[in-house]
Amino acid sequence: MIKSPLRIAIYAFAVLCAVVFLYPLLFSFQNSLKDNTEIYGDAVFSFPSDWLWSNYKQAVVDGNMLWAIFNSFFYAAAGTLLALLLALMASFVLSRLNFKFREVIYLYFITGLMIPVFSLMIPISRLIGTVNGFNNYFVLIILYAVIELPFAIFLISGFMRGISKEIDESAVIDGCKPRTLLFRILLPLTMPAISTAGILAFFSIYNDLIWNVLLITDKNMYNISMALFSFVGQYGAVQMGPTFASIMITIIPTVVVYLLFQEKVENGLSAGAVKE
Amino acid sequence: MVQKKRTSLLVLAMLLLISVFTVACGSKTNEPADSANTGSGNSADAGKEKVSITILSRASGTSPAAVAFQNLLKKFMDENPNITVVDESLNDENAFNNKLKTSLATGNVPHIWTNYGGEAFKDYAKNIALDLQPYLDEDKEWSGAFLPLLDTWQYKDLKGTYGVPSEFYSIAIYYNKELFEKIGMAPPTTVEEMAAVSAKFKEIGITPMAIADKENFRGGHMLTNLSLKKFGQAKTEALVSGEAKWNDADMLSLFQLMKDWQDAGILGNNIVTTDNNAITANFIAGKSAMLYEGSWGISQLAESAIADKIGVISFPAFADAPDTKDLWFGGAGGYSVSKEAKGAELDAAVKLVKYLTSVESFQYYLEFTKGGVYPVKMTVDPAAVDPVTQAFMAAQNTASGFKGELYAYDPIAQLQDKVRNEIQGMFAGNSPQKTADAIQSFIESNRK
């Protein structure tokens, strides 16, 4: 079968894109097996002259990276679940029920989108200090969930408003209780928005640095961003080999999550783009 | 229906379990409820009462010095089972500053924290740092061992000493002996020799002395070194008092010299976008003949493949300024104790500071890291330290004194950032005149 020139050009472009997107991964992998002298040497594209697998050992043993990945994953998963649960219930009330001050309450939640995270550092630290909440998984998960809540409510309630209210009326006539209406009928219909909000919240928490810096001092509770500091010296000297090895290790869970939910991620990104 | 109920119950049970787990995992390092500060101030009680104290230093991570610091904390807690030390240390400067400033703003000041004293610390000294002078007077064995660095935390119009040194740093030039043999010249002792040596290195395709101003303190350090070597501390004092200006002929000549070095290729390429890892790696790889770096760089160089080829010299002086040729740029970082600490907490905090800054602790640092320079008088067996430390100490012994950065003495706290940013701007293309004028106009608009 002879390929048309257009098709060949499309494939060539796709291959070029793949190279551009995959090269950083290959670059990180190459450098995860080198030392600083080789990383900063002239042969940027070369494979290591001496394959330093010990960088991975350093990443796991000295950098405590596996534990950090677990922590990041735990914070992200728990924080996202809690944020989605709360956002779903809030969105249901704000988009399906009519009551006084509904719009005011909605605006109150959405205001959270406009507050820069750095302006919250001091008040939240103070608040958590007063309840003795430093180094506490529970406190941190609630904090992450609350920070992600405004955007999740904005996204989910916006999507829910687009679902016909006749569905609710039919369900109520058939004797459906609000809980069943939300979790058995509206939730599946709202799935694209929930997926999008969930994915964005998950990666936002997974990549957090600032709250871990401020609220955590126990090294066993460090997330990935904090653990990556393990190889940074006091005056800017960085052991780049173990740092790249750590990065390679930390990429694995996100790649797995992406591959598992690839379809959802792609659908989620285009959710709401087209009126159906 | 039954199935649904079971599922709901299962989910609820799981949520409950997770809550219990997370709460159980929390607050492991927080103060126990019974450790409330009694404010007694009674040292005898401090020996029995359980206390928890926090320390925020820059010594975290996996570097030998950070591991030594962590080992010392463990040792201290083993020796003092009633004291729990919560180590909040962060090595990254931005993270450290965020943590410290947020702690101060929220009233959760660490009991002990690292700082670099000077004018920038004066407000802290006035408001939140404890005067350690009574403790220094009381324990002469401890205070007598320090090198003369306590003035870093002393002020003319504020009685007392608000910190003690935990680290001592100075800036020198490490050089590759083999490369100097190659060009048949000795390492430069003066600025004039620097130009001659650099020309030779350029001929054989070696960068004379690359610097990395991505971390923009390096440009500020270089200006300080040049100023000290050319004019001595008198110029710094004149700048602070306003007698001298940052854009006068003297200062302009220094900015111009830095620019000339850049234009001549002495300082390497892409100064503003290069980081220190790159220039250190190039020095180790033999692509750069000299490395302008602080004493904190010793351990990395001592572990390198060229450790036995590294020599150390003082920053080049000026032939027409022989009186100030041995003045070095250097200083101290140290610990301060929070004024908020009372009773048993205060006793524990002071005890820990004394422990961490004792000669024995610095000996331990020396043995563990196999090198380094420290802020106390102690005997060092040359055989016990690496050759780079030996070379550094030999060079440092020629110093007639150590002085801080030009702007460290100025009451305008933001001047440090301004000068460093402007120098970075000069390396990026601004003229020396524009750089000097920008700094001077900043001073004039901020001088009280």
XYZ file of C-alpha atoms in Angstrom, chain B residues 113-416:
304
model
C 17.611 29.800 63.988
C 20.477 30.401 61.607
C 21.269 33.897 60.368
C 24.187 35.972 59.155
C 23.998 38.914 61.550
C 25.051 42.372 60.370
C 22.805 45.378 59.808
C 20.195 43.208 58.118
C 19.723 41.396 61.424
C 19.459 44.497 63.602
C 15.656 44.575 63.736
C 15.613 40.917 64.700
C 18.146 41.671 67.427
C 15.945 44.480 68.742
C 12.709 42.553 68.664
C 12.995 38.788 68.793
C 16.543 37.613 69.471
C 17.825 36.951 72.947
C 20.907 38.769 74.214
C 23.437 35.965 74.673
C 26.089 38.159 76.337
C 25.277 36.980 79.900
C 25.782 33.376 78.797
C 29.030 34.269 77.018
C 30.284 36.044 80.144
C 29.246 33.176 82.367
C 30.963 30.427 80.348
C 34.415 31.678 79.403
C 35.581 28.275 78.240
C 32.836 28.258 75.575
C 33.006 31.923 74.573
C 36.798 32.084 74.698
C 37.139 29.512 71.947
C 35.404 31.608 69.268
C 37.428 33.424 66.651
C 36.811 37.209 66.813
C 33.478 36.995 65.013
C 30.960 37.916 67.710
C 30.815 41.493 66.404
C 28.665 40.107 63.585
C 25.797 40.199 66.136
C 26.826 43.340 68.043
C 25.636 46.912 67.413
C 26.890 50.310 68.523
C 23.487 51.513 69.681
C 22.224 48.192 71.036
C 23.887 46.580 74.013
C 24.502 42.855 73.861
C 25.396 39.983 71.547
C 22.503 38.459 69.646
C 24.058 35.436 68.035
C 27.066 33.142 68.142
C 29.006 31.808 65.157
C 28.264 28.333 63.872
C 30.097 28.657 60.589
C 32.985 30.646 59.283
C 33.391 31.426 55.629
C 35.814 33.291 53.468
C 36.204 33.626 49.726
C 39.349 32.633 47.892
C 40.483 31.411 44.502
C 41.086 27.716 43.931
C 43.432 27.047 41.041
C 44.522 24.067 38.985
C 48.286 23.645 39.534
C 48.685 21.485 36.455
C 47.195 24.130 34.136
C 49.438 26.832 35.586
C 52.455 24.602 34.976
C 51.222 24.240 31.416
C 51.420 28.002 30.799
C 54.562 28.323 32.874
C 53.233 31.017 35.162
C 52.527 31.381 38.871
C 49.020 32.039 40.165
C 48.180 35.756 40.114
C 48.757 37.779 43.268
C 47.651 41.086 41.772
C 44.937 42.293 39.436
C 47.625 43.209 36.932
C 49.021 39.652 36.985
C 45.476 38.349 36.603
C 45.233 39.991 33.189
C 48.569 38.531 32.068
C 47.748 35.025 33.270
C 44.307 35.164 31.681
C 45.746 36.138 28.313
C 47.948 33.040 28.406
C 45.021 30.783 29.258
C 42.927 32.269 26.481
C 45.706 31.341 24.043
C 45.380 27.646 24.911
C 41.565 27.693 24.997
C 41.130 27.520 28.756
C 38.690 29.818 30.558
C 40.728 31.745 33.143
C 38.142 32.070 35.945
C 34.501 31.462 35.072
C 31.953 32.868 37.494
C 28.273 32.023 37.794
C 26.122 35.022 38.572
C 22.858 33.161 38.178
C 23.014 32.981 41.961
C 23.607 36.695 41.990
C 25.457 36.892 45.286
C 28.651 36.082 43.396
C 28.813 39.428 41.631
C 28.288 41.171 44.967
C 31.037 39.063 46.509
C 33.421 39.979 43.703
C 32.763 43.694 44.090
C 33.335 43.397 47.843
C 36.633 41.620 47.315
C 37.838 44.225 44.843
C 36.795 47.077 47.138
C 38.518 45.571 50.180
C 41.707 44.915 48.250
C 41.779 48.375 46.688
C 40.416 50.657 49.416
C 40.105 48.544 52.560
C 37.273 48.785 55.069
C 37.471 52.594 55.020
C 35.568 52.684 51.749
C 32.784 50.526 53.154
C 32.435 52.857 56.130
C 32.453 55.910 53.868
C 29.690 54.418 51.733
C 27.569 53.729 54.808
C 28.090 57.215 56.237
C 27.363 58.829 52.874
C 30.822 60.424 52.580
C 31.450 58.265 49.535
C 29.010 57.520 46.755
C 28.417 54.310 44.860
C 28.906 56.160 41.600
C 32.079 58.054 42.560
C 35.322 57.542 40.641
C 36.592 54.859 43.030
C 33.533 52.638 42.835
C 33.114 53.251 39.136
C 36.665 51.994 38.579
C 35.730 48.706 40.286
C 32.565 48.246 38.233
C 34.594 49.042 35.133
C 37.228 46.459 36.078
C 34.570 43.765 36.451
C 33.124 44.739 33.085
C 36.607 44.712 31.504
C 37.226 41.223 32.895
C 33.941 40.109 31.415
C 34.713 41.662 28.030
C 38.179 40.098 28.019
C 36.619 36.662 28.560
C 38.304 36.209 31.939
C 35.002 35.412 33.662
C 33.727 32.952 31.056
C 30.606 33.084 28.918
C 26.913 33.449 29.793
C 27.721 34.685 33.285
C 24.122 35.535 34.151
C 22.619 32.219 33.070
C 25.353 29.901 34.325
C 24.975 28.262 37.689
C 27.675 27.247 40.099
C 27.335 23.535 39.371
C 28.410 24.195 35.799
C 31.515 26.236 36.605
C 32.580 23.851 39.374
C 32.182 20.912 36.991
C 34.218 22.787 34.365
C 36.946 23.538 36.882
C 37.105 19.886 37.904
C 37.148 18.878 34.229
C 40.140 21.165 33.629
C 38.291 23.585 31.345
C 38.683 26.477 33.730
C 41.962 27.329 35.434
C 40.601 29.080 38.517
C 37.457 28.876 40.606
C 36.351 31.895 42.621
C 34.512 30.266 45.499
C 33.941 30.297 49.245
C 35.263 27.919 51.861
C 31.958 26.058 51.592
C 33.181 24.651 48.270
C 36.037 22.753 49.903
C 34.240 19.445 50.478
C 33.052 19.117 46.881
C 36.516 19.890 45.524
C 38.164 17.587 48.037
C 36.051 14.706 46.754
C 36.881 15.474 43.127
C 39.352 13.664 40.901
C 41.720 16.669 40.872
C 41.861 17.235 44.654
C 45.638 16.813 44.768
C 46.130 19.307 41.916
C 44.204 22.127 43.583
C 45.969 25.080 45.141
C 44.387 28.065 46.896
C 45.304 31.746 46.733
C 43.915 34.941 48.161
C 41.846 37.130 45.835
C 44.310 39.199 43.763
C 45.297 42.539 45.268
C 46.173 45.856 43.622
C 49.852 46.726 43.158
C 49.168 50.328 44.224
C 47.383 49.290 47.447
C 49.893 47.180 49.417
C 48.393 48.077 52.819
C 45.125 46.292 52.131
C 46.406 43.354 50.097
C 45.832 40.851 52.911
C 42.332 41.939 53.803
C 39.907 39.118 53.059
C 36.191 39.023 52.475
C 34.786 36.634 55.033
C 32.440 36.352 57.934
C 30.243 34.167 59.967
C 26.858 32.592 60.041
C 25.491 31.637 63.393
C 22.676 30.792 65.738
C 20.361 33.150 67.543
C 17.950 32.193 70.306
C 14.371 33.415 70.488
C 13.456 35.876 73.228
C 10.160 34.015 73.561
C 11.869 30.993 75.113
C 11.427 30.921 78.855
C 12.263 28.606 81.715
C 13.160 25.044 80.799
C 12.795 25.764 77.067
C 15.290 28.609 77.303
C 17.749 26.479 79.252
C 17.435 23.691 76.695
C 17.873 26.095 73.758
C 21.003 27.673 75.258
C 22.351 24.230 76.085
C 21.870 23.112 72.489
C 23.506 26.255 71.078
C 26.486 25.765 73.368
C 26.672 22.112 72.357
C 26.517 22.808 68.607
C 29.119 25.585 68.807
C 31.560 23.822 71.119
C 35.089 22.969 70.021
C 34.201 19.269 70.359
C 31.335 19.628 67.889
C 33.516 21.425 65.348
C 36.155 18.731 65.790
C 33.429 16.225 64.969
C 32.480 18.223 61.843
C 36.126 18.276 60.831
C 36.529 14.504 61.257
C 33.192 13.654 59.632
C 33.598 15.904 56.590
C 37.400 15.466 56.494
C 37.897 19.194 56.121
C 36.394 22.647 56.249
C 37.166 25.795 58.226
C 35.454 26.550 61.518
C 34.749 29.572 63.741
C 36.712 28.386 66.782
C 40.339 28.072 67.782
C 41.190 24.411 67.586
C 44.184 22.295 66.800
C 43.935 20.614 63.458
C 46.099 17.653 62.580
C 47.066 18.323 58.935
C 47.137 14.596 58.250
C 43.493 14.323 59.295
C 42.203 16.793 56.717
C 42.038 16.752 52.950
C 44.659 18.552 50.836
C 42.196 21.211 49.683
C 41.412 22.189 53.275
C 45.133 22.316 53.995
C 45.720 24.594 51.013
C 42.772 26.792 51.975
C 43.928 27.145 55.573
C 47.454 28.003 54.455
C 46.121 30.758 52.207
C 43.717 32.001 54.855
C 46.497 32.251 57.420
C 47.947 35.138 55.410
C 44.815 37.223 56.045
C 45.239 40.372 58.118
C 41.489 40.465 58.801
C 38.051 39.476 57.545
C 35.347 41.901 56.549
C 31.773 41.434 55.384
C 30.036 42.484 52.197
C 29.945 46.181 51.323
C 26.207 46.480 51.922
C 26.102 44.280 55.044
C 26.962 47.360 57.130
C 24.288 49.553 55.590
C 21.011 50.128 57.452
C 19.050 49.867 54.185
C 18.120 46.199 54.308
C 17.150 46.040 50.614
C 20.517 47.379 49.446
C 21.981 43.884 49.211
